[in-house]
mmCIF file of C-alpha atoms and ligand atoms in Angstrom:
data_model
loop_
_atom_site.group_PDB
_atom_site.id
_atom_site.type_symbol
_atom_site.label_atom_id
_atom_site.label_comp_id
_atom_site.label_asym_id
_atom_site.label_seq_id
_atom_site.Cartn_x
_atom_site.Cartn_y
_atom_site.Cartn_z
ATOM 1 C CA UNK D 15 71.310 117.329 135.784
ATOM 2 C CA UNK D 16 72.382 118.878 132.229
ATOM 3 C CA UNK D 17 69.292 120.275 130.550
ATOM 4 C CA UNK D 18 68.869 119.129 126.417
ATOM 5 C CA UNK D 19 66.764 121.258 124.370
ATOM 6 C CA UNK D 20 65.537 120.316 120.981
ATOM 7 C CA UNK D 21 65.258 123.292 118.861
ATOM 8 C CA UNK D 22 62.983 123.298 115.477
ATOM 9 C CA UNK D 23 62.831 125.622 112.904
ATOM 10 C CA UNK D 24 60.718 125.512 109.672
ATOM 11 C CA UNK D 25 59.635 129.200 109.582
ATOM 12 C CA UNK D 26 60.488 129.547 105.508
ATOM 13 C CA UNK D 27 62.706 127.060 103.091
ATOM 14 C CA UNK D 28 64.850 125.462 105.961
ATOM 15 C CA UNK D 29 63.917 122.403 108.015
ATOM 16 C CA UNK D 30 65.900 122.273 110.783
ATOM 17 C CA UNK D 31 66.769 120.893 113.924
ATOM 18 C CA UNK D 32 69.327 120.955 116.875
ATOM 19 C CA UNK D 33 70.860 120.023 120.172
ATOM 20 C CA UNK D 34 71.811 122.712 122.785
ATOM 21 C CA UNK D 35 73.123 121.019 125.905
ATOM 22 C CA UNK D 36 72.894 123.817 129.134
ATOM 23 C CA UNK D 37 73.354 126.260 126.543
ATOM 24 C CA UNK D 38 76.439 124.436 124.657
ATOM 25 C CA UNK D 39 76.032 123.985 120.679
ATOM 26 C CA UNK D 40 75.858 119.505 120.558
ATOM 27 C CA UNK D 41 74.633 119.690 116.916
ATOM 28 C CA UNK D 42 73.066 121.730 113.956
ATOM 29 C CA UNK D 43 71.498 120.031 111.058
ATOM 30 C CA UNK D 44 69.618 122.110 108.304
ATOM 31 C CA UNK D 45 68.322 120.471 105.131
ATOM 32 C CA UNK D 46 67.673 123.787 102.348
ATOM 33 C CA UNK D 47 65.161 123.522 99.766
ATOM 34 C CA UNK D 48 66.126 123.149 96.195
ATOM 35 C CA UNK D 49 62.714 123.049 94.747
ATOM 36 C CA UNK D 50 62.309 126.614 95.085
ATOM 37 C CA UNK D 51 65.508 127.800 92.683
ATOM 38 C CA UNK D 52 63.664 127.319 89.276
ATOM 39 C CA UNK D 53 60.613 129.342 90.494
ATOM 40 C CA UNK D 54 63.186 132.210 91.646
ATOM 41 C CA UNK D 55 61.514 132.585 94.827
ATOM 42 C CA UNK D 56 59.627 130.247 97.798
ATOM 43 C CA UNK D 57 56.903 128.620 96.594
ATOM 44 C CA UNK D 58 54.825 127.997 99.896
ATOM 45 C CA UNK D 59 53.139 124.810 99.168
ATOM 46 C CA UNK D 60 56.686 123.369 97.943
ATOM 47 C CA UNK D 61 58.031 124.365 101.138
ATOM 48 C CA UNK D 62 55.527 122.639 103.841
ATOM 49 C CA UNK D 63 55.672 119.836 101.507
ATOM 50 C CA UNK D 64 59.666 119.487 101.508
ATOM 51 C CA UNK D 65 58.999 120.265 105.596
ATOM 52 C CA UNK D 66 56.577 117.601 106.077
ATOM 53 C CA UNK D 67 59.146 115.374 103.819
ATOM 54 C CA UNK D 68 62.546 116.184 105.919
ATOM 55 C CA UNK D 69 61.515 116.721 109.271
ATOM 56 C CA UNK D 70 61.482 113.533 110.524
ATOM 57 C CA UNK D 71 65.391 112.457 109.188
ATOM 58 C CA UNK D 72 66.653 115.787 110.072
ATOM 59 C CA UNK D 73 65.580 115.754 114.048
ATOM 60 C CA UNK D 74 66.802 111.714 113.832
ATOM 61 C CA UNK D 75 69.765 113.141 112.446
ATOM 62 C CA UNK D 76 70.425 116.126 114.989
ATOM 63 C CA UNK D 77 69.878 113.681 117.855
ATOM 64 C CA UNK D 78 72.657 111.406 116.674
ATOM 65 C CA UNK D 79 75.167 114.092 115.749
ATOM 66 C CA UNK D 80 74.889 115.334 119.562
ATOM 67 C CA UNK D 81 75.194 111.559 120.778
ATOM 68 C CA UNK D 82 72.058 110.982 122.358
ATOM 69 C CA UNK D 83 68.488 109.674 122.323
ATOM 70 C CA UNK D 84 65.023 111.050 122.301
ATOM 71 C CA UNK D 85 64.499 110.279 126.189
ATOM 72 C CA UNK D 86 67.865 112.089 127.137
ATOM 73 C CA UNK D 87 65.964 115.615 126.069
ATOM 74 C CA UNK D 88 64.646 117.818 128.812
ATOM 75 C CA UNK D 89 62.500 120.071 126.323
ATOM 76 C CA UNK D 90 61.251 120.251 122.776
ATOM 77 C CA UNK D 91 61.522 123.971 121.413
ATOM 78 C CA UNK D 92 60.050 125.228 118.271
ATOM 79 C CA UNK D 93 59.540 128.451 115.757
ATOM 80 C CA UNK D 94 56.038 129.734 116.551
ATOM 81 C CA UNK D 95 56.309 132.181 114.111
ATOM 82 C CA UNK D 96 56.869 134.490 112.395
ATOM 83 C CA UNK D 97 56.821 132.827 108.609
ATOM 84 C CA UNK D 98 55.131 131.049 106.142
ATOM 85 C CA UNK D 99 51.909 129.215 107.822
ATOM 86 C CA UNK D 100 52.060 126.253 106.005
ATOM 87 C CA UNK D 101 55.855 125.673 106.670
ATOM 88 C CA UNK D 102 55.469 126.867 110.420
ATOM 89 C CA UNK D 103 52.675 123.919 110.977
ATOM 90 C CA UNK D 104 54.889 121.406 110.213
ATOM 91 C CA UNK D 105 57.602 122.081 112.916
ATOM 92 C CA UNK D 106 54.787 122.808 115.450
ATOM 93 C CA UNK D 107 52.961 119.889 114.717
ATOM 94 C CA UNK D 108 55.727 117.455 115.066
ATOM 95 C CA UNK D 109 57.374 119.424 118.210
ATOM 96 C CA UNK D 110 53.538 119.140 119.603
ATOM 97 C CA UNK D 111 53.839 115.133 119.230
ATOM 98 C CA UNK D 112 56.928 115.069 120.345
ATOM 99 C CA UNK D 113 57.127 116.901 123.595
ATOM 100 C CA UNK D 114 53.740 114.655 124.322
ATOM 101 C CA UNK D 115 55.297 111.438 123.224
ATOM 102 C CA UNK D 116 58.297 112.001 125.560
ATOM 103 C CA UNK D 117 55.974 113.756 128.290
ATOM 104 C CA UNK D 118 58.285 116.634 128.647
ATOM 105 C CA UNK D 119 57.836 120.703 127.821
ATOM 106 C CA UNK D 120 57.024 122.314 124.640
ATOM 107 C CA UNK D 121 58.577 125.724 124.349
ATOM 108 C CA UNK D 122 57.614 128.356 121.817
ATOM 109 C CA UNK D 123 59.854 130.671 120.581
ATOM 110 C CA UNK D 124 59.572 133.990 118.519
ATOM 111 C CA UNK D 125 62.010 133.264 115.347
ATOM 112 C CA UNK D 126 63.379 137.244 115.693
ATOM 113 C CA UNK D 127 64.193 136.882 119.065
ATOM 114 C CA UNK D 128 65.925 133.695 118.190
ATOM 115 C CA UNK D 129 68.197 135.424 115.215
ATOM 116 C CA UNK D 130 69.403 137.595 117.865
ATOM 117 C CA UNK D 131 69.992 135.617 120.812
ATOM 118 C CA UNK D 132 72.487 132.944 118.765
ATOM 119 C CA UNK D 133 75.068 134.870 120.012
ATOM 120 C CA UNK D 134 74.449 133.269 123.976
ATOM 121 C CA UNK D 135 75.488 130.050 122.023
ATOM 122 C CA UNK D 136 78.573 128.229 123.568
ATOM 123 C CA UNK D 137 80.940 126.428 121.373
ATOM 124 C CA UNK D 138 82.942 123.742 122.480
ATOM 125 C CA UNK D 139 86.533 124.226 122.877
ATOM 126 C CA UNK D 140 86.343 127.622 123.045
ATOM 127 C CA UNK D 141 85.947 130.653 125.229
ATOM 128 C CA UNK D 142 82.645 132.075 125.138
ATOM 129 C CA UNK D 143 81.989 135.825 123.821
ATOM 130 C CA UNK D 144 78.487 137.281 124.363
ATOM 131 C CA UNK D 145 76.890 140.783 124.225
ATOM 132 C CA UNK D 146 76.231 142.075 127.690
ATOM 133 C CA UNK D 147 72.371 143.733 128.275
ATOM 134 C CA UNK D 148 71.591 146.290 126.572
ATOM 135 C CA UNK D 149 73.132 146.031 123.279
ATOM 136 C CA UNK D 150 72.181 146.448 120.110
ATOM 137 C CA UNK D 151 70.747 144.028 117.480
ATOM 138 C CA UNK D 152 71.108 145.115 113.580
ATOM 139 C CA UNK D 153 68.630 142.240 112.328
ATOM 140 C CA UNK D 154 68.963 141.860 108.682
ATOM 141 C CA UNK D 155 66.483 138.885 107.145
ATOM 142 C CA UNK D 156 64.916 138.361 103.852
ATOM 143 C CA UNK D 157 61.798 139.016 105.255
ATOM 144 C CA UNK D 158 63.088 142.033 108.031
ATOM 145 C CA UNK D 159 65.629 144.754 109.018
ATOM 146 C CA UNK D 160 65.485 146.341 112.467
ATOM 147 C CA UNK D 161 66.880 148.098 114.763
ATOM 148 C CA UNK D 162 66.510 146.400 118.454
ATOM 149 C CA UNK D 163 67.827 147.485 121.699
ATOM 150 C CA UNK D 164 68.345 144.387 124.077
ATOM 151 C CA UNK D 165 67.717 144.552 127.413
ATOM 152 C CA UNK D 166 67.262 140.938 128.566
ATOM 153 C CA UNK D 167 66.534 137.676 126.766
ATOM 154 C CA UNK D 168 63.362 138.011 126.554
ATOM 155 C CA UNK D 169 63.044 141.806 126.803
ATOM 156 C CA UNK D 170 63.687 143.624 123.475
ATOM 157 C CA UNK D 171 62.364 147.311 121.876
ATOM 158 C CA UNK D 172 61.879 147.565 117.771
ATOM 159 C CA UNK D 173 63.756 151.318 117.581
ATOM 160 C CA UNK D 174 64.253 151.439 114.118
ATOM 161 C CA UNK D 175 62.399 149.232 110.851
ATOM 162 C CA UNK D 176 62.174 148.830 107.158
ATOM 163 C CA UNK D 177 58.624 150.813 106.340
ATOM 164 C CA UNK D 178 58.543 148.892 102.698
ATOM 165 C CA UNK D 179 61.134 146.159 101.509
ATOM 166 C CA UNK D 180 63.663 144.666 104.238
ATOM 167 C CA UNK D 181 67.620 144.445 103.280
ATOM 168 C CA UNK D 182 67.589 141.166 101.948
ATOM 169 C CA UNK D 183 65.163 141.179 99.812
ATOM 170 C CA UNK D 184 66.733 144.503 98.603
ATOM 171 C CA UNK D 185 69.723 141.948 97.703
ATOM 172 C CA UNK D 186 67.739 139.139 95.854
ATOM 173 C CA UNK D 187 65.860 141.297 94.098
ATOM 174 C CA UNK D 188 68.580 143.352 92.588
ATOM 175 C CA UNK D 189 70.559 139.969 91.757
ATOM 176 C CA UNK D 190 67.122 139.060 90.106
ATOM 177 C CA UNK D 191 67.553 141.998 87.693
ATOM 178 C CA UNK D 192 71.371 140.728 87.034
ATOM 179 C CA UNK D 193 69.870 137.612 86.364
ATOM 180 C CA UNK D 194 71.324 135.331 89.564
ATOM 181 C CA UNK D 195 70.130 132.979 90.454
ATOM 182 C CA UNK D 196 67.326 132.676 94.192
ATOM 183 C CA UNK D 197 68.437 133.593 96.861
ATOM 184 C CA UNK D 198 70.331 136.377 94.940
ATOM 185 C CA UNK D 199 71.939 137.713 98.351
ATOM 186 C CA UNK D 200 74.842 135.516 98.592
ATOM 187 C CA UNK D 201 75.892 135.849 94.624
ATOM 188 C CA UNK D 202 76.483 139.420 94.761
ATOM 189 C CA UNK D 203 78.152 139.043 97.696
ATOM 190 C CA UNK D 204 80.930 136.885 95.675
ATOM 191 C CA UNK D 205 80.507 138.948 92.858
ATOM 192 C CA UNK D 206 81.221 142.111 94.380
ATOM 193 C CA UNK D 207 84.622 140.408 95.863
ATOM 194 C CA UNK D 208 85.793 140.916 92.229
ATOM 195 C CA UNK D 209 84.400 144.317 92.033
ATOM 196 C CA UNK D 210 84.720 147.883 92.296
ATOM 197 C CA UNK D 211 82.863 149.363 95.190
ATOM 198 C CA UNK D 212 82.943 152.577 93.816
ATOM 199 C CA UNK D 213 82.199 151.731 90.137
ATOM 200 C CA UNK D 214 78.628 153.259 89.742
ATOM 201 C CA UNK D 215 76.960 155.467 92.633
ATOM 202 C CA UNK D 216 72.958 154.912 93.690
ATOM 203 C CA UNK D 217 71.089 157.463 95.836
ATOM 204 C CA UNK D 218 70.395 156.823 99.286
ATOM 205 C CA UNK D 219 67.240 157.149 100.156
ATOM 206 C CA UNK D 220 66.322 159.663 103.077
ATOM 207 C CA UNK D 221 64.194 158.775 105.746
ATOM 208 C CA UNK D 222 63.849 160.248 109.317
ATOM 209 C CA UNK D 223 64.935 158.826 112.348
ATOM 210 C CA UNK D 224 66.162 155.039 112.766
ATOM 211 C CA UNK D 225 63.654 153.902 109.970
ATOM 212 C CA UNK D 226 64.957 151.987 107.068
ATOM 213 C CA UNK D 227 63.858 151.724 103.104
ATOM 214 C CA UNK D 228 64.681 150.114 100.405
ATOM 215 C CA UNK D 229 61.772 149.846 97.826
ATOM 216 C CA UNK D 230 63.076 153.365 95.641
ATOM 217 C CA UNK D 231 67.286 151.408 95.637
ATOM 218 C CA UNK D 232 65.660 148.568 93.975
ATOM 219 C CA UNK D 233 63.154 150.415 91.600
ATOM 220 C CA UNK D 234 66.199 152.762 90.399
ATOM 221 C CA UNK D 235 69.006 149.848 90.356
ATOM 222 C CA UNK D 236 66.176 147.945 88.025
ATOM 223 C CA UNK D 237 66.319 151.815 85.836
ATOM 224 C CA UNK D 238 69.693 151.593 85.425
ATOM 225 C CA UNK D 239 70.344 148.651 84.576
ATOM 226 C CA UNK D 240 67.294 148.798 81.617
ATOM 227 C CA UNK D 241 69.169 152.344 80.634
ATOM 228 C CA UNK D 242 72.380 150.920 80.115
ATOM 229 C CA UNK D 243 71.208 148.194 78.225
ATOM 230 C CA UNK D 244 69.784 150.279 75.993
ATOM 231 C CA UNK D 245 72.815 151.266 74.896
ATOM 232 C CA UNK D 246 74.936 148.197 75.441
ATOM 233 C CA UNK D 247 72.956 144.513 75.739
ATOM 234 C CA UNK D 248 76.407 143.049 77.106
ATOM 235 C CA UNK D 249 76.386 145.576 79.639
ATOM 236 C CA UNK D 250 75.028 143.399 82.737
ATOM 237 C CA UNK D 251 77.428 140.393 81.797
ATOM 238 C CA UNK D 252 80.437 142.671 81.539
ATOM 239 C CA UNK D 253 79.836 144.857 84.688
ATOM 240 C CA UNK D 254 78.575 142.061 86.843
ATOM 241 C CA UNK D 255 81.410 142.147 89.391
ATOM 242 C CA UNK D 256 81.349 145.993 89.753
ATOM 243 C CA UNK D 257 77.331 146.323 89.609
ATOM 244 C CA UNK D 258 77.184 144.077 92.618
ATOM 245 C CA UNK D 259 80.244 145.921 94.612
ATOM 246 C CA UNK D 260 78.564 149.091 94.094
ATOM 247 C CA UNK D 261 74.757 147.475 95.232
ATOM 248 C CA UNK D 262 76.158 145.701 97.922
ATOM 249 C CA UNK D 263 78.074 148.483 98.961
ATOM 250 C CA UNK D 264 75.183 151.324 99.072
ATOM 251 C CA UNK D 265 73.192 148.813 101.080
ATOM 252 C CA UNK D 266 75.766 148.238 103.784
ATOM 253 C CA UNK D 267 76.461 151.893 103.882
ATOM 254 C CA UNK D 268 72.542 152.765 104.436
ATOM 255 C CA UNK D 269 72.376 149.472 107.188
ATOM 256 C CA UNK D 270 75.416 151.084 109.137
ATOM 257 C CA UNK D 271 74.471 154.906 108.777
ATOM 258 C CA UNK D 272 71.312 154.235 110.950
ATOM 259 C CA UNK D 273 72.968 151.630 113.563
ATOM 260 C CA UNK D 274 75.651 154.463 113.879
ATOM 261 C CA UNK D 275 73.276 156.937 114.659
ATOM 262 C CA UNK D 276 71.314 154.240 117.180
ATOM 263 C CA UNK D 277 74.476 154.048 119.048
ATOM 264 C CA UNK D 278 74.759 157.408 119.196
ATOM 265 C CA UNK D 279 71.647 158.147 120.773
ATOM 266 C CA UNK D 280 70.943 155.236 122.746
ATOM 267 C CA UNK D 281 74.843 155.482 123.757
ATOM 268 C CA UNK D 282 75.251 151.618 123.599
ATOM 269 C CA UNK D 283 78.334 150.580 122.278
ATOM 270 C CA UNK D 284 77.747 146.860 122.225
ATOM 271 C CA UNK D 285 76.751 145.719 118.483
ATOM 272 C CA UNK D 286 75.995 142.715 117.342
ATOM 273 C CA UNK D 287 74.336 141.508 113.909
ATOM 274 C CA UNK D 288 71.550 138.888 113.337
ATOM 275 C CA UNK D 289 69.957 137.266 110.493
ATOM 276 C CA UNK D 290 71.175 135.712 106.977
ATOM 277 C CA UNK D 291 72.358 139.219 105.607
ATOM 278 C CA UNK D 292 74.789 139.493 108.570
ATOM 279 C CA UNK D 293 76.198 136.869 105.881
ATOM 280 C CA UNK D 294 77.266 139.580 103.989
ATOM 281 C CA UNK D 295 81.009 139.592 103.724
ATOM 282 C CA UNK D 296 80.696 143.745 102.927
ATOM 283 C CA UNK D 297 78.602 144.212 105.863
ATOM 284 C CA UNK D 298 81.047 142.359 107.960
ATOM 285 C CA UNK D 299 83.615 144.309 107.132
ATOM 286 C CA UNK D 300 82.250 146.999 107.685
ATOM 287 C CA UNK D 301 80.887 146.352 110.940
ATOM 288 C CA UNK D 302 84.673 145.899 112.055
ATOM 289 C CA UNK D 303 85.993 148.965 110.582
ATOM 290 C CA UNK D 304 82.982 151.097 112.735
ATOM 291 C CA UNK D 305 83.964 148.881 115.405
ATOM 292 C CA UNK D 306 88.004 150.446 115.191
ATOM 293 C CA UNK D 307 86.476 153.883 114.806
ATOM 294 C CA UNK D 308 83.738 154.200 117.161
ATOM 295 C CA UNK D 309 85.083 151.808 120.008
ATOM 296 C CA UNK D 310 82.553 149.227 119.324
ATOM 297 C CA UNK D 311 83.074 145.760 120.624
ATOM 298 C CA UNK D 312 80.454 143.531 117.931
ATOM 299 C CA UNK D 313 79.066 140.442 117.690
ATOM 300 C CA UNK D 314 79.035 139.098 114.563
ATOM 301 C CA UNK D 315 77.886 134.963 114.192
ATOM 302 C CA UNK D 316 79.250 132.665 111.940
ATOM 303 C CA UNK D 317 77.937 132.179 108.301
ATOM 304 C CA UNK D 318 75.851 129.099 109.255
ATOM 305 C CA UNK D 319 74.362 130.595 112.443
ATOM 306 C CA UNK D 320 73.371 133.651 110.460
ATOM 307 C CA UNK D 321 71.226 132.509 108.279
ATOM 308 C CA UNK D 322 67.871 130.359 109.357
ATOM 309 C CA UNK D 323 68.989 127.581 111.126
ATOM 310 C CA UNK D 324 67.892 125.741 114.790
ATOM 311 C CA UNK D 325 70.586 126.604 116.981
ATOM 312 C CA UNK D 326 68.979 129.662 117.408
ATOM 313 C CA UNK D 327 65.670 128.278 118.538
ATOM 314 C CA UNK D 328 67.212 125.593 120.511
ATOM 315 C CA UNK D 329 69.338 128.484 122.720
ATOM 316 C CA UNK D 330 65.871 131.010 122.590
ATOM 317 C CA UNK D 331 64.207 127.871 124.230
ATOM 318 C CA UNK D 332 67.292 126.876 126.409
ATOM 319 C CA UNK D 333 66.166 129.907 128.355
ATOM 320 C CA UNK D 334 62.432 130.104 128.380
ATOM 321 C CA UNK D 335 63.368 126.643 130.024
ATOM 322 C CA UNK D 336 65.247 128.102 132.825
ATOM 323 C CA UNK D 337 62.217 130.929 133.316
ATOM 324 C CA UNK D 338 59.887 127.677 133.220
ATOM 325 C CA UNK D 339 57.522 129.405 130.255
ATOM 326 C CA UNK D 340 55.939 126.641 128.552
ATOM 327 C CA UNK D 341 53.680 126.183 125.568
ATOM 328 C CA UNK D 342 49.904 124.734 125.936
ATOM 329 C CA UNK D 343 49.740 121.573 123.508
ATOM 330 C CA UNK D 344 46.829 124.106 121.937
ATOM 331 C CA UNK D 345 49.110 126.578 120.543
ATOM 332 C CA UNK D 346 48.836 127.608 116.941
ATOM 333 C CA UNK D 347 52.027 128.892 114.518
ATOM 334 C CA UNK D 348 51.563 132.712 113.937
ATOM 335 C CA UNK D 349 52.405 133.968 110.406
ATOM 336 C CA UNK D 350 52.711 137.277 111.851
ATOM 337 C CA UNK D 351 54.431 137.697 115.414
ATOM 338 C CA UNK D 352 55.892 140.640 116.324
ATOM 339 C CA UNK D 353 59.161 141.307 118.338
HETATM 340 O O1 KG4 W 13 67.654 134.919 107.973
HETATM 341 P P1 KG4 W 13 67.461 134.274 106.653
HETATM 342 O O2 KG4 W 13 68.193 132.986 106.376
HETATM 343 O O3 KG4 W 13 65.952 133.984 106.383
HETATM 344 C C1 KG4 W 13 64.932 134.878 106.737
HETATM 345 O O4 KG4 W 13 64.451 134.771 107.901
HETATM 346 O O5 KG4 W 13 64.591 135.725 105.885
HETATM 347 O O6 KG4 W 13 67.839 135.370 105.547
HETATM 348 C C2 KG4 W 13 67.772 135.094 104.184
HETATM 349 C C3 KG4 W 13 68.243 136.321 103.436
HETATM 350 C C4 KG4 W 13 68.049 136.227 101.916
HETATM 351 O O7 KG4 W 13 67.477 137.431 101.460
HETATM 352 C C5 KG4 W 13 69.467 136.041 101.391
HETATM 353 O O8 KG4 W 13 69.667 136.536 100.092
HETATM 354 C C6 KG4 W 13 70.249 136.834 102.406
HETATM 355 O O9 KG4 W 13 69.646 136.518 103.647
HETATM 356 N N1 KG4 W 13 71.673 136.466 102.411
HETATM 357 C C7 KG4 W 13 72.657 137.314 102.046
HETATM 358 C C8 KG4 W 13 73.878 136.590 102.139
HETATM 359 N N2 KG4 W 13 73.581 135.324 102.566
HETATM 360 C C9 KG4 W 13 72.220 135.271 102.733
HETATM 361 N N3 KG4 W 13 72.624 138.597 101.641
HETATM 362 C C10 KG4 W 13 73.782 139.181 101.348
HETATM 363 N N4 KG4 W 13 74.984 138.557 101.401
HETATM 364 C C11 KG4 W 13 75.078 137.271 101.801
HETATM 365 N N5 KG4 W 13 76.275 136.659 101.865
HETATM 366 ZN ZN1 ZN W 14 65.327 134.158 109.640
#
């Protein structure tokens, strides 16, 4: 018999649901969050609110798409954290009544773990291409960056972090000072496709080991910027293409300096990216020029399946399924949940 997970996610400003069929993609339904644009940044109690508002149409809607009903599901799987605690209660809640209406499992799963295992997704009609144990995870989020070595599903070690700001919020905040519009990340990603990398230079900043940062980019991009206009109040509207090349740029080169030394060292040579700056057409680029030079073979998911979405919880839970670890109908969301 064919096992059916229903994955939920509601861990930030996307309510989302989907069907994973013995590990096979069925369907992937996300409804975003408009509300929060004007404020230029999640507003929490918008976000359970718009939760608690879509949930419902979105899971309808995810069962439909994959062509089946609520009693065809083997297991109800949902983000226990981490995220916003509001938003998280939401999707717990209504997995909670749902796995109980339907008297099947509740699975929890860890919403990191889940941004890097979407690449055991399968795709109908075609061939499947995962990362074989261990590889490495470059997980690049609004709310983290790290630096994971994979050695099972459920088995994975933190070698490398952000110790202030992670990479994406590195990206919206600098498109903040340029005056894009929330989420910045994906604007100066089409902005710098009209740019010139190479137009203005920012320092790096050094820190040892695997360890990322990114709080002293965004202080002295926000310097810049106030210098130049100083001299020249045009001088964000008329540089905007090459001011985002040149951001986006420095903050690929500082994700991929560190994952090229973690390969070196850990001497795995499988790489695969995770989370919505693995959106980042620069990044991906990148990631397939190291990929040439080093001998890399990478992993890199599709735009929708990099940013939050429920695939990814729907797969996570496909195999906690298989290991038989379910939730207690007591469990609480975590705002804070560790790798
Ligand atoms: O994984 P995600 O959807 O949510 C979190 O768990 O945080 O990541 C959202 C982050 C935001 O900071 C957004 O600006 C960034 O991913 N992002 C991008 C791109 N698309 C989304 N950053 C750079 N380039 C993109 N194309
Ligand atoms: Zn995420």
């Amino acid at each position: 018999m064919s096992v059916n997970i229903l994955g939920i996610e509601s861990s930030c400003d996307d309510t989302a649901a989907s069907i994973v069929r013995d590990g096979m993609l069925l369907s992937n339904v996300i409804a975003g969050q408009e509300v929060h644009r004007k404020y230029g940044g999640v507003v929490p109690e918008l976000a359970s609110r718009a939760h608690q508002q879509n949930i419902v149409p979105v899971v309808d809607r995810a069962l439909k798409e994959a062509g089946m009903g609520a009693g065809d599901l083997s297991a109800v799987a949902f983000t226990r954290g981490p995220g916003l605690l509001g938003s998280l209660l939401v999707g717990t809640s209504f997995a909670k009544g749902f796995a109980q209406a339907l008297n099947i499992p509740l699975v929890e799963v860890n919403h990191l773990h889940a941004h890097v295992l979407v690449h055991f997704l399968k795709h109908q009609g075609e061939g499947s291409a995962s990362p074989a144990f261990p590889f490495l995870s470059l997980l690049v989020s609004g709310g983290h960056t790290q630096l994971l070595v994979v050695n099972d599903y459920d088995e994975m070690e933190t070698i490398g972090k952000t110790i202030d700001d992670a990479a994406g919020e590195a990206f919206d905040k600098c498109a903040r000072v340029m005056g894009l519009p929330y989420p910045g990340g994906s604007m100066v990603d089409l902005h710098a496709a009209e740019g010139n990398p190479d137009a203005y230079s920012f320092s790096k900043p050094r820190v040892a080991g695997l360890d990322y940062s990114f709080s002293g980019l965004k202080t002295s991009f926000l310097y810049f910027i106030r210098d130049r206009m100083k001299e020249d109040e045009g001088f964000i509207k008329n540089n905007r293409d090459d001011l985002c090349a040149s951001i986006q740029r420095t903050i690929v080169d500082i994700l991929t300096d560190k994952l090229e030394m973690a390969s070196v060292q850990t001497g795995i040579m499988e790489i695969a990216l995770a989370g919505g700056v693995s959106a980042n057409s620069g990044l991906r680029r990148k990631i397939r020029e190291l990929a040439d030079n080093n001998g890399w073979k990478v992993y890199i998911p599709q735009v929708q399946l990099a940013t939050d979405n429920a695939a990814m919880i729907a797969i996570t839970g496909y195999y906690k399924y298989l290991s038989g670890e379910f939730a207690a109908l007591d469990i609480s969301p975590l705002a804070r949940l560790p790798v």
